[in-house]
mmCIF file of N, CA and C in Angstrom:
data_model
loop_
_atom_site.group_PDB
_atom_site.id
_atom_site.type_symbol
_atom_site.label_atom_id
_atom_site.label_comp_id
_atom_site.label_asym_id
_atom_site.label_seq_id
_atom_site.Cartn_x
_atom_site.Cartn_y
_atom_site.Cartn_z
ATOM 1 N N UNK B 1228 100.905 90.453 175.058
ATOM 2 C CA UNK B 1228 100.635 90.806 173.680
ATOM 3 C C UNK B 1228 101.283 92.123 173.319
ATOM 4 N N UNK B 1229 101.689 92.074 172.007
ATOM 5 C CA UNK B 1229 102.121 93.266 171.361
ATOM 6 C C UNK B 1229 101.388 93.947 170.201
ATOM 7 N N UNK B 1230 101.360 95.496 170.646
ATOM 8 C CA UNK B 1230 100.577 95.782 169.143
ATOM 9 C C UNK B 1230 101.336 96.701 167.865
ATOM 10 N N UNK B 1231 101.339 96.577 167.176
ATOM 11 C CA UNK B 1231 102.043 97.540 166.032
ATOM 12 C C UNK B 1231 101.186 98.177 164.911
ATOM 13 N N UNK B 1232 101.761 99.493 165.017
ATOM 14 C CA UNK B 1232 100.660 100.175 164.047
ATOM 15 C C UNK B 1232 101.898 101.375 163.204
ATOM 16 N N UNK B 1233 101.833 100.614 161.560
ATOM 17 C CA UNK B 1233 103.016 101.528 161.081
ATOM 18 C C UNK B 1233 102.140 102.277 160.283
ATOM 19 N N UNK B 1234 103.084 104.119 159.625
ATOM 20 C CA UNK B 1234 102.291 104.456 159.364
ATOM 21 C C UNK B 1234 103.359 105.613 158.231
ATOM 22 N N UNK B 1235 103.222 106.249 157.116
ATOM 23 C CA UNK B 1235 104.414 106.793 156.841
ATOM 24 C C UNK B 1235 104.065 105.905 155.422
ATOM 25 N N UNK B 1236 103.401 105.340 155.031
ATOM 26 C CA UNK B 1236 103.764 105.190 153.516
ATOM 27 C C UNK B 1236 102.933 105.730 152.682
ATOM 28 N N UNK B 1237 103.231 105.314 151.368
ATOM 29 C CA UNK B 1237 102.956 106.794 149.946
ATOM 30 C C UNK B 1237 103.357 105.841 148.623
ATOM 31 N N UNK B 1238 102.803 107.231 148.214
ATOM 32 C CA UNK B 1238 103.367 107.207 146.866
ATOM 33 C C UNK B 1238 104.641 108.302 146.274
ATOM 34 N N UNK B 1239 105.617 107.650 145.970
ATOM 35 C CA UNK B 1239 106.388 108.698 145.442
ATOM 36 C C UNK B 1239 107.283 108.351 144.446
ATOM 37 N N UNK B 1240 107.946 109.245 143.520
ATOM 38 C CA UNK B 1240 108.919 109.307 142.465
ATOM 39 C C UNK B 1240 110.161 108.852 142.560
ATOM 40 N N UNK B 1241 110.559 107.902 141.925
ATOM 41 C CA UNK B 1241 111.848 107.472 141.949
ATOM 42 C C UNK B 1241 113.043 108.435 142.021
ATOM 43 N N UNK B 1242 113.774 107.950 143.473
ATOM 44 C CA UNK B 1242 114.687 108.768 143.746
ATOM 45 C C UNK B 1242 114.262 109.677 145.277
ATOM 46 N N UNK B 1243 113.065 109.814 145.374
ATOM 47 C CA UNK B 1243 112.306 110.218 146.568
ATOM 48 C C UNK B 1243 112.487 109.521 147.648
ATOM 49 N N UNK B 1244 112.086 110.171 148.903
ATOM 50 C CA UNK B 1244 112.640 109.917 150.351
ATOM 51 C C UNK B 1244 111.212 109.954 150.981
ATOM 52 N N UNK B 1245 111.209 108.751 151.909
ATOM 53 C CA UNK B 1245 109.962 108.323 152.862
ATOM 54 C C UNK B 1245 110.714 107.301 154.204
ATOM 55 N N UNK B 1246 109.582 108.855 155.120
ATOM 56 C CA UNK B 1246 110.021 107.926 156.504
ATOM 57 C C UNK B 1246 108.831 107.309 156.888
ATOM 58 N N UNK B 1247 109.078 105.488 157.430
ATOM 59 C CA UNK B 1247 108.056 104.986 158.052
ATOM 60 C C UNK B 1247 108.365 104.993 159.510
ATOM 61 N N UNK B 1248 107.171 104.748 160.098
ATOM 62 C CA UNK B 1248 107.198 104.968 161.782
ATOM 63 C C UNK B 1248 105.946 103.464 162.186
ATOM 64 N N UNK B 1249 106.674 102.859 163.288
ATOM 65 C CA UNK B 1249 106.111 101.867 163.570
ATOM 66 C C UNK B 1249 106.118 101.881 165.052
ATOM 67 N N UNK B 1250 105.010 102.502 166.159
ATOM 68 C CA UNK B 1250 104.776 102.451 167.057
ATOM 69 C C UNK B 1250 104.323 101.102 167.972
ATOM 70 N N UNK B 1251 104.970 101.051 169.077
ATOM 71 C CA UNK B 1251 104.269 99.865 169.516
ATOM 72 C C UNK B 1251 103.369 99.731 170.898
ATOM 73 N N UNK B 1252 102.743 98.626 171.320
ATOM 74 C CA UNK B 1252 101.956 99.377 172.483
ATOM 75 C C UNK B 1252 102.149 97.817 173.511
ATOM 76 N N UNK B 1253 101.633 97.501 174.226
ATOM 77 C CA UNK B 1253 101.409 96.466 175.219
ATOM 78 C C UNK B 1253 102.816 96.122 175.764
ATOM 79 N N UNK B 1254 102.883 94.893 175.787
ATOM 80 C CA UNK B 1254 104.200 94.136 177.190
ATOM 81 C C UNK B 1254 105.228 93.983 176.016
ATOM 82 N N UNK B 1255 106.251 95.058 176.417
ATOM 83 C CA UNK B 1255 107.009 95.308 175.495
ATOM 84 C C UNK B 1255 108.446 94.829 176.434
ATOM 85 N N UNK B 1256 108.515 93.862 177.572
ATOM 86 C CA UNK B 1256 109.417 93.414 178.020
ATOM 87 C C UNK B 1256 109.554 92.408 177.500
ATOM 88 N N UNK B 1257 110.960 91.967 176.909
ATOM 89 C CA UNK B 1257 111.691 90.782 176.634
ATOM 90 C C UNK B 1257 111.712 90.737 174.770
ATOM 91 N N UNK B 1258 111.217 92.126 174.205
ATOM 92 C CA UNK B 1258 111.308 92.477 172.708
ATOM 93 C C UNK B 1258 112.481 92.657 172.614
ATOM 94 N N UNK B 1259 113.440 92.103 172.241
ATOM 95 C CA UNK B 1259 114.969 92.479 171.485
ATOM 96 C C UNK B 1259 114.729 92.506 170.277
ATOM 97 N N UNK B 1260 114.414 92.593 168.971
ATOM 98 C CA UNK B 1260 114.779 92.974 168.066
ATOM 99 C C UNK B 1260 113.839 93.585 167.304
ATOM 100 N N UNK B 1261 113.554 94.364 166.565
ATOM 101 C CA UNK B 1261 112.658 95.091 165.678
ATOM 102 C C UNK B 1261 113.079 95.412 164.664
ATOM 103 N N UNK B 1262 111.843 95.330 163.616
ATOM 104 C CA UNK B 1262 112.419 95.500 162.310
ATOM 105 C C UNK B 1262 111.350 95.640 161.186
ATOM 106 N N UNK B 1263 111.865 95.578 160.203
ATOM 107 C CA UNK B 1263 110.865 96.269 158.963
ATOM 108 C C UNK B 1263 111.252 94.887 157.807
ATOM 109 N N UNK B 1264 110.202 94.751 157.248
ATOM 110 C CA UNK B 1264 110.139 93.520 156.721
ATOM 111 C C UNK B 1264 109.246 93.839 155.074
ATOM 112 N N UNK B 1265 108.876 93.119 153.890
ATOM 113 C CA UNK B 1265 108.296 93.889 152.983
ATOM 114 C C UNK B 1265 107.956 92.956 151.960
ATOM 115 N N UNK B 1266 106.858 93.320 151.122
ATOM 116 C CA UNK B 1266 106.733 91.854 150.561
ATOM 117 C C UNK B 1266 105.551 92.447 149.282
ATOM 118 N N UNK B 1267 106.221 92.461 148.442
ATOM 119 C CA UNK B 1267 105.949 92.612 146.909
ATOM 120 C C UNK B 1267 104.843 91.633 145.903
ATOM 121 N N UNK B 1268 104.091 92.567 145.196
ATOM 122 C CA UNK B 1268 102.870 91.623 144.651
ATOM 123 C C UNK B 1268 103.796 89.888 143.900
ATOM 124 N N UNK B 1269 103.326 89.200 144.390
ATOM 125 C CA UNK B 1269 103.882 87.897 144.416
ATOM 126 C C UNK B 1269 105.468 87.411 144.165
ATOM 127 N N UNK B 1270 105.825 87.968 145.541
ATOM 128 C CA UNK B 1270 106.974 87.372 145.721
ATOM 129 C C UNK B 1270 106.801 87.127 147.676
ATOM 130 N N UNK B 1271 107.928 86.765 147.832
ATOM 131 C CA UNK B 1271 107.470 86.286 149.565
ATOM 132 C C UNK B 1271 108.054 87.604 150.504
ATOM 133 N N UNK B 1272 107.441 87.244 151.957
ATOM 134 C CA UNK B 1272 108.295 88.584 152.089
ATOM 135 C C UNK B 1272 109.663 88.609 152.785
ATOM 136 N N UNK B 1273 109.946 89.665 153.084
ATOM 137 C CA UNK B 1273 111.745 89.556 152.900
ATOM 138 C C UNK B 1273 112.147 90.385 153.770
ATOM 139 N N UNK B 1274 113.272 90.549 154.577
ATOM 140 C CA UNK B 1274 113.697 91.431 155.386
ATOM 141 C C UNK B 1274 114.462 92.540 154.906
ATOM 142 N N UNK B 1275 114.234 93.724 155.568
ATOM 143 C CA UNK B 1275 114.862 94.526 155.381
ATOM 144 C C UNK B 1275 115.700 95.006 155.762
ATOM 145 N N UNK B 1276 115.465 95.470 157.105
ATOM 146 C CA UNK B 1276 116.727 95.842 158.279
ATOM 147 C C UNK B 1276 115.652 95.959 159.409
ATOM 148 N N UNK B 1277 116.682 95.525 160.507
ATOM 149 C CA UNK B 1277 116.767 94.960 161.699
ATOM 150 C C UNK B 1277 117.393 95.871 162.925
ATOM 151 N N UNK B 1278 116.476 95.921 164.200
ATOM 152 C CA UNK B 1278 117.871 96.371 164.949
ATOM 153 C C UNK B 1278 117.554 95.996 166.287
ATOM 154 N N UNK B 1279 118.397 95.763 167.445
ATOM 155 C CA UNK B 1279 118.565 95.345 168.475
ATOM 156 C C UNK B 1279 118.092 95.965 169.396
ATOM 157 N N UNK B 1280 118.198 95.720 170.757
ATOM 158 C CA UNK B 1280 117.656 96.160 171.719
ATOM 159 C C UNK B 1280 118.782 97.190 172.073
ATOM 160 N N UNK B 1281 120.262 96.631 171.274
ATOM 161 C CA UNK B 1281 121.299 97.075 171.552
ATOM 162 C C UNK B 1281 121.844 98.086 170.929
ATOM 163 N N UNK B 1282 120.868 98.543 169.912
ATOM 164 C CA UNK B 1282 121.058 99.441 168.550
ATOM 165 C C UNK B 1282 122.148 98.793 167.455
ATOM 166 N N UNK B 1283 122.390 97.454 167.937
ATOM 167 C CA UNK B 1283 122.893 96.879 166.344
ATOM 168 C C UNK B 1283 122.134 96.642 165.537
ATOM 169 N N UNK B 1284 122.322 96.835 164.071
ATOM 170 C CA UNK B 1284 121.808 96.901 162.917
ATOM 171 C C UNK B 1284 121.825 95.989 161.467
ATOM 172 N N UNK B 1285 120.807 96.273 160.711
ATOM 173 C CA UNK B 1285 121.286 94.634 160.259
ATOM 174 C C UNK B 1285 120.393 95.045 158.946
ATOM 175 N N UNK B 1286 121.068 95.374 157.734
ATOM 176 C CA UNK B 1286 120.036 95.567 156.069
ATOM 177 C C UNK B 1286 120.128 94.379 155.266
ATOM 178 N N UNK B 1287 119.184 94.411 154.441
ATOM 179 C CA UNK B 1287 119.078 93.573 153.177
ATOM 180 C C UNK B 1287 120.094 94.425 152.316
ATOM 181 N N UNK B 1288 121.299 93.502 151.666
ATOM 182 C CA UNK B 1288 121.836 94.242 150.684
ATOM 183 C C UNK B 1288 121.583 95.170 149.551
ATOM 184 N N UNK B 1289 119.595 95.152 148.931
ATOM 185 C CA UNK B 1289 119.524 96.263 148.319
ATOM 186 C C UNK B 1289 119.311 96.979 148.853
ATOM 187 N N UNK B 1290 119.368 97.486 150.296
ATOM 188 C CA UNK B 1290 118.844 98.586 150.927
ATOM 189 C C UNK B 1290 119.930 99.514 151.649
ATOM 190 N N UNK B 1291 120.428 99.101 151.608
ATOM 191 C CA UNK B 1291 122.394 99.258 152.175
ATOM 192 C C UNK B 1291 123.020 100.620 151.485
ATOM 193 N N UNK B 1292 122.826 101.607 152.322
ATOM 194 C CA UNK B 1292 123.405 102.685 152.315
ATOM 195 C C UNK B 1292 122.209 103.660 151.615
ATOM 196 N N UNK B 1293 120.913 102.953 151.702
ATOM 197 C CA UNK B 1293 120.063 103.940 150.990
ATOM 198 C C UNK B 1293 118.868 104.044 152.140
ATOM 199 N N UNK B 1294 118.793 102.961 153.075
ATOM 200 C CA UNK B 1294 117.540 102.758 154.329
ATOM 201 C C UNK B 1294 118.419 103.184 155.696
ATOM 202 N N UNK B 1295 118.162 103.385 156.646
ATOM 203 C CA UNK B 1295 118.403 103.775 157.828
ATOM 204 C C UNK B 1295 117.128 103.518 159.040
ATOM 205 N N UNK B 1296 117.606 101.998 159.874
ATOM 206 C CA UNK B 1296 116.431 101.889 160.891
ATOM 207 C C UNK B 1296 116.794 102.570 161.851
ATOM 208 N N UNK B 1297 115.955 103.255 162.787
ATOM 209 C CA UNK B 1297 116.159 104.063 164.130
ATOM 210 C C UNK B 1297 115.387 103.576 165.272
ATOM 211 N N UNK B 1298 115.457 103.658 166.354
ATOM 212 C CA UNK B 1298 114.729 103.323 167.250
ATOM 213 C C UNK B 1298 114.214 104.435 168.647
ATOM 214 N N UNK B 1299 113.043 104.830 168.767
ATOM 215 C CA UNK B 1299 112.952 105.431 170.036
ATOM 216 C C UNK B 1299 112.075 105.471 171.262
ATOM 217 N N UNK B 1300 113.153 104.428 172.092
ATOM 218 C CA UNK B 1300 112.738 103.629 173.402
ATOM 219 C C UNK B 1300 111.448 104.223 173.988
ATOM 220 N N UNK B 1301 111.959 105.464 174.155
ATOM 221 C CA UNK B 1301 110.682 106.885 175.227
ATOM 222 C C UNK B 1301 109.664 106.644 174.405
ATOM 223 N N UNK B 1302 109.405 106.244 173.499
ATOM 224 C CA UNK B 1302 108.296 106.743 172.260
ATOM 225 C C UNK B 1302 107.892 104.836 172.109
ATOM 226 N N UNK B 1303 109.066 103.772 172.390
ATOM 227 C CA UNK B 1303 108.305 102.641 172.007
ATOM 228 C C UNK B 1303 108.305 102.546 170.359
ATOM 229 N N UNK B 1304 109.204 103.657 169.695
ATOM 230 C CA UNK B 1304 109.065 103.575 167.940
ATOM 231 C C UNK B 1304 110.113 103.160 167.665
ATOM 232 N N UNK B 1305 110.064 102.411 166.246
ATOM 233 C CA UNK B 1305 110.884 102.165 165.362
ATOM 234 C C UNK B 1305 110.260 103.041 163.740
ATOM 235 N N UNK B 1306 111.638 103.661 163.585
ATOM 236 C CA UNK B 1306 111.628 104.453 162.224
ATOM 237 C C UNK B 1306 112.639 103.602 160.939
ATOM 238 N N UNK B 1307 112.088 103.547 159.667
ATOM 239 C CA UNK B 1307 112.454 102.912 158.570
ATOM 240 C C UNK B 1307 112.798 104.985 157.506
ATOM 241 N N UNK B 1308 114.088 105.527 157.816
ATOM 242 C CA UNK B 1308 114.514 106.481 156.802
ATOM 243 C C UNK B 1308 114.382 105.887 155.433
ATOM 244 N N UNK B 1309 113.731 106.101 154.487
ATOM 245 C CA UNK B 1309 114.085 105.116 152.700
ATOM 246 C C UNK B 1309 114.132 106.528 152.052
ATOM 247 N N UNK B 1310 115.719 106.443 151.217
ATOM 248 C CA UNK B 1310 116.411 107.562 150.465
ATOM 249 C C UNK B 1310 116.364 106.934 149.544
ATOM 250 N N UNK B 1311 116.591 107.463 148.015
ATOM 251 C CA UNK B 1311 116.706 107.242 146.678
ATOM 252 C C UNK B 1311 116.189 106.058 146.646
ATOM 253 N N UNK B 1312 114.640 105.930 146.336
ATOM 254 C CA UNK B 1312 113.460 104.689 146.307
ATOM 255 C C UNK B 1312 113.888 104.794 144.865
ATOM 256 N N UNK B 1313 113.717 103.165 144.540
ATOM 257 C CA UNK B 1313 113.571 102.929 143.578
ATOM 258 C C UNK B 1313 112.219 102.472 142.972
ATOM 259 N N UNK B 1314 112.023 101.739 141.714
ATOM 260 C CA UNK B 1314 110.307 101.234 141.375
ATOM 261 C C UNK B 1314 110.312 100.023 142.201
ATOM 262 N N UNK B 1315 112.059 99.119 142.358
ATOM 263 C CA UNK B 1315 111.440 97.592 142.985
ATOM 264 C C UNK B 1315 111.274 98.019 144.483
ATOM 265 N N UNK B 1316 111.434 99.381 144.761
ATOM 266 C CA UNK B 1316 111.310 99.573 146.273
ATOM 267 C C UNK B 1316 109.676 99.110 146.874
ATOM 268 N N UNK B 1317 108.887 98.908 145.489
ATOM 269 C CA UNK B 1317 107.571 98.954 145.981
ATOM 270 C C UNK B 1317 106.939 97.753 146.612
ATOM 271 N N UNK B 1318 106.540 97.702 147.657
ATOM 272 C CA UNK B 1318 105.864 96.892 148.345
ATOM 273 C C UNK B 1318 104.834 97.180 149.504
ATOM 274 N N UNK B 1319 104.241 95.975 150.179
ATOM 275 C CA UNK B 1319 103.791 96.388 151.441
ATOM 276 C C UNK B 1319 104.765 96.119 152.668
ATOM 277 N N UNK B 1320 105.168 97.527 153.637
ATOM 278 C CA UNK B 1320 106.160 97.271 154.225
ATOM 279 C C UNK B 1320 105.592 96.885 155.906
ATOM 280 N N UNK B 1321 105.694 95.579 156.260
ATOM 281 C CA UNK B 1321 105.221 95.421 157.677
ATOM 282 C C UNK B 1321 106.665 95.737 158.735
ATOM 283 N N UNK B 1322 106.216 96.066 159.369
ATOM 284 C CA UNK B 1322 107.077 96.007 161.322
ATOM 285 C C UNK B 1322 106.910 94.784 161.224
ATOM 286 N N UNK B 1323 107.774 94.253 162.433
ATOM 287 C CA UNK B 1323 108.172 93.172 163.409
ATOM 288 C C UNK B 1323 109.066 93.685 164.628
ATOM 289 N N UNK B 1324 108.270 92.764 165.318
ATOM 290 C CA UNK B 1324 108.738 92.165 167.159
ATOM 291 C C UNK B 1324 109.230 90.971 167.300
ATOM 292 N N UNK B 1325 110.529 91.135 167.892
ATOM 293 C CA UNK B 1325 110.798 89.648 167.963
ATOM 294 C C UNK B 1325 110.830 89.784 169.781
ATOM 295 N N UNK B 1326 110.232 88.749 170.376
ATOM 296 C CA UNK B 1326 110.221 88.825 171.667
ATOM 297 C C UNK B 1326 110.576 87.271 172.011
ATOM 298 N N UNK B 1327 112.028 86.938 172.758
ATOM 299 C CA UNK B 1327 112.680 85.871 173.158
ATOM 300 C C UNK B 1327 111.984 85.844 174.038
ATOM 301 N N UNK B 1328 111.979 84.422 174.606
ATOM 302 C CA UNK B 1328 111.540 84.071 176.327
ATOM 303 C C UNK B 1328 112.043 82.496 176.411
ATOM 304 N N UNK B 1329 113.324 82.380 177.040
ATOM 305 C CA UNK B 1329 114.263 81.513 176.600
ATOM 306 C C UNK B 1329 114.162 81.074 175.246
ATOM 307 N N UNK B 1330 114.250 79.589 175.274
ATOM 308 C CA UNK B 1330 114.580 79.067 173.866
ATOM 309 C C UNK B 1330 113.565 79.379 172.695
ATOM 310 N N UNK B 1331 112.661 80.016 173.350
ATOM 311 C CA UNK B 1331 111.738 80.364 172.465
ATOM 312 C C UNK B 1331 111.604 81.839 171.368
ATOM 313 N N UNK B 1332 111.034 81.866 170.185
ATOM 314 C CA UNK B 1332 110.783 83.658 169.802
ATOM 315 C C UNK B 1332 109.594 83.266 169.078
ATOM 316 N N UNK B 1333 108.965 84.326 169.764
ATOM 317 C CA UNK B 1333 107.732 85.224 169.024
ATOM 318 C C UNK B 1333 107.609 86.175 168.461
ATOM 319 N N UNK B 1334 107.161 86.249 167.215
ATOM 320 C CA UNK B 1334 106.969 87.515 166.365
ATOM 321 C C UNK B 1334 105.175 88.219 166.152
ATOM 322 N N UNK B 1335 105.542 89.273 166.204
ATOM 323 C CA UNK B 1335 104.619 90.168 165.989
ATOM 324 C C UNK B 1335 104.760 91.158 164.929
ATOM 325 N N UNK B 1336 103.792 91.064 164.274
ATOM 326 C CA UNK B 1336 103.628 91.818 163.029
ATOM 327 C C UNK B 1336 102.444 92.901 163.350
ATOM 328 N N UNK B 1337 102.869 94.066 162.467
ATOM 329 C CA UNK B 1337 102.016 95.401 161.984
ATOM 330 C C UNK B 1337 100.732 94.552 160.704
ATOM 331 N N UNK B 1338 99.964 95.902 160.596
ATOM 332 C CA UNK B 1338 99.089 95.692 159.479
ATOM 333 C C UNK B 1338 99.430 95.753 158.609
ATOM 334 N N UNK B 1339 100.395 96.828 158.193
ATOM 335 C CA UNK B 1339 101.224 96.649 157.020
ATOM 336 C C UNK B 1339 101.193 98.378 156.265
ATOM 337 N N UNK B 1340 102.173 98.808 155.487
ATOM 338 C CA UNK B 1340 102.168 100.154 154.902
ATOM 339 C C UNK B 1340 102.261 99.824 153.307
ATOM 340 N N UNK B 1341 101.590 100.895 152.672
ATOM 341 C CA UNK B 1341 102.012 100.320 151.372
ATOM 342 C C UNK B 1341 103.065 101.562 150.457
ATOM 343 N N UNK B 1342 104.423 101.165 150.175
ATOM 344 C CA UNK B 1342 105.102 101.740 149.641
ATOM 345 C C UNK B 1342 104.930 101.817 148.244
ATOM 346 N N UNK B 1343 104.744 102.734 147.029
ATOM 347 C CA UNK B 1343 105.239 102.657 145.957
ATOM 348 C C UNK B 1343 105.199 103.557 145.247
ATOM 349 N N UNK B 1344 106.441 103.287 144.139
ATOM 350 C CA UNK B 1344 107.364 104.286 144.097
ATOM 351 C C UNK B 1344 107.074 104.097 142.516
ATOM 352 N N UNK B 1345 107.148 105.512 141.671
ATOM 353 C CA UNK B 1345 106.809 105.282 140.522
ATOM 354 C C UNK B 1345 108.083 105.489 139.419
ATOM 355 N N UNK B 1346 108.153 105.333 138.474
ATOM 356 C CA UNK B 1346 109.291 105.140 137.609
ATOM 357 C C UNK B 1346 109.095 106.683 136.963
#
């Protein structure tokens, strides 16, 4: 089992900067990918950016050149940088674990952060 507990969200002004932090805890062998995921009062939720075991990286095109995921192994964290938020930036932003074990993947999700950003 995996646990995730993110933490880093707010309220803030359009154009404002928020870092989330998504710690993880238990059998963290065979997790390759992590990521930040987000999901807006009724719409579904949606990915954001992604990154590897390998530190490859991977955004949703509105987030592209304005989000920055980080990762730190010693610590077991994944960090979500969000620069110049906009109002649709607002959502609840969950973590994810993706943990292969051959043909198989399992995901693990956070409780969730709530971002939003005011006009």
């Amino acid at each position: 089992q995996v646990q995730l507990v993110e933490s880093g969200g707010d309220l803030v002004q359009t154009g404002g900067s928020l870092r989330l932090s998504c710690a993880a805890s238990g059998n963290m062998f065979d997790i390759n990918t992590r990521g930040w995921y987000r999901q807006a009062p009724g719409k579904q939720r949606e990915l954001v950016a992604t990154i590897t075991r390998y530190g490859n990286t991977n955004y949703a095109d509105s987030v592209k050149g304005r989000f920055t995921i980080s990762r730190d192994d010693a610590k077991n964290t994944v960090y979500l940088q969000m620069n110049a938020l906009k109002p649709e930036d607002t959502a609840v932003y969950y973590c994810n674990a993706k943990k292969q074990i051959g043909i198989y993947e399992y995901d693990y999700w956070g409780q969730g952060t709530q971002v939003t950003v005011s006009s």
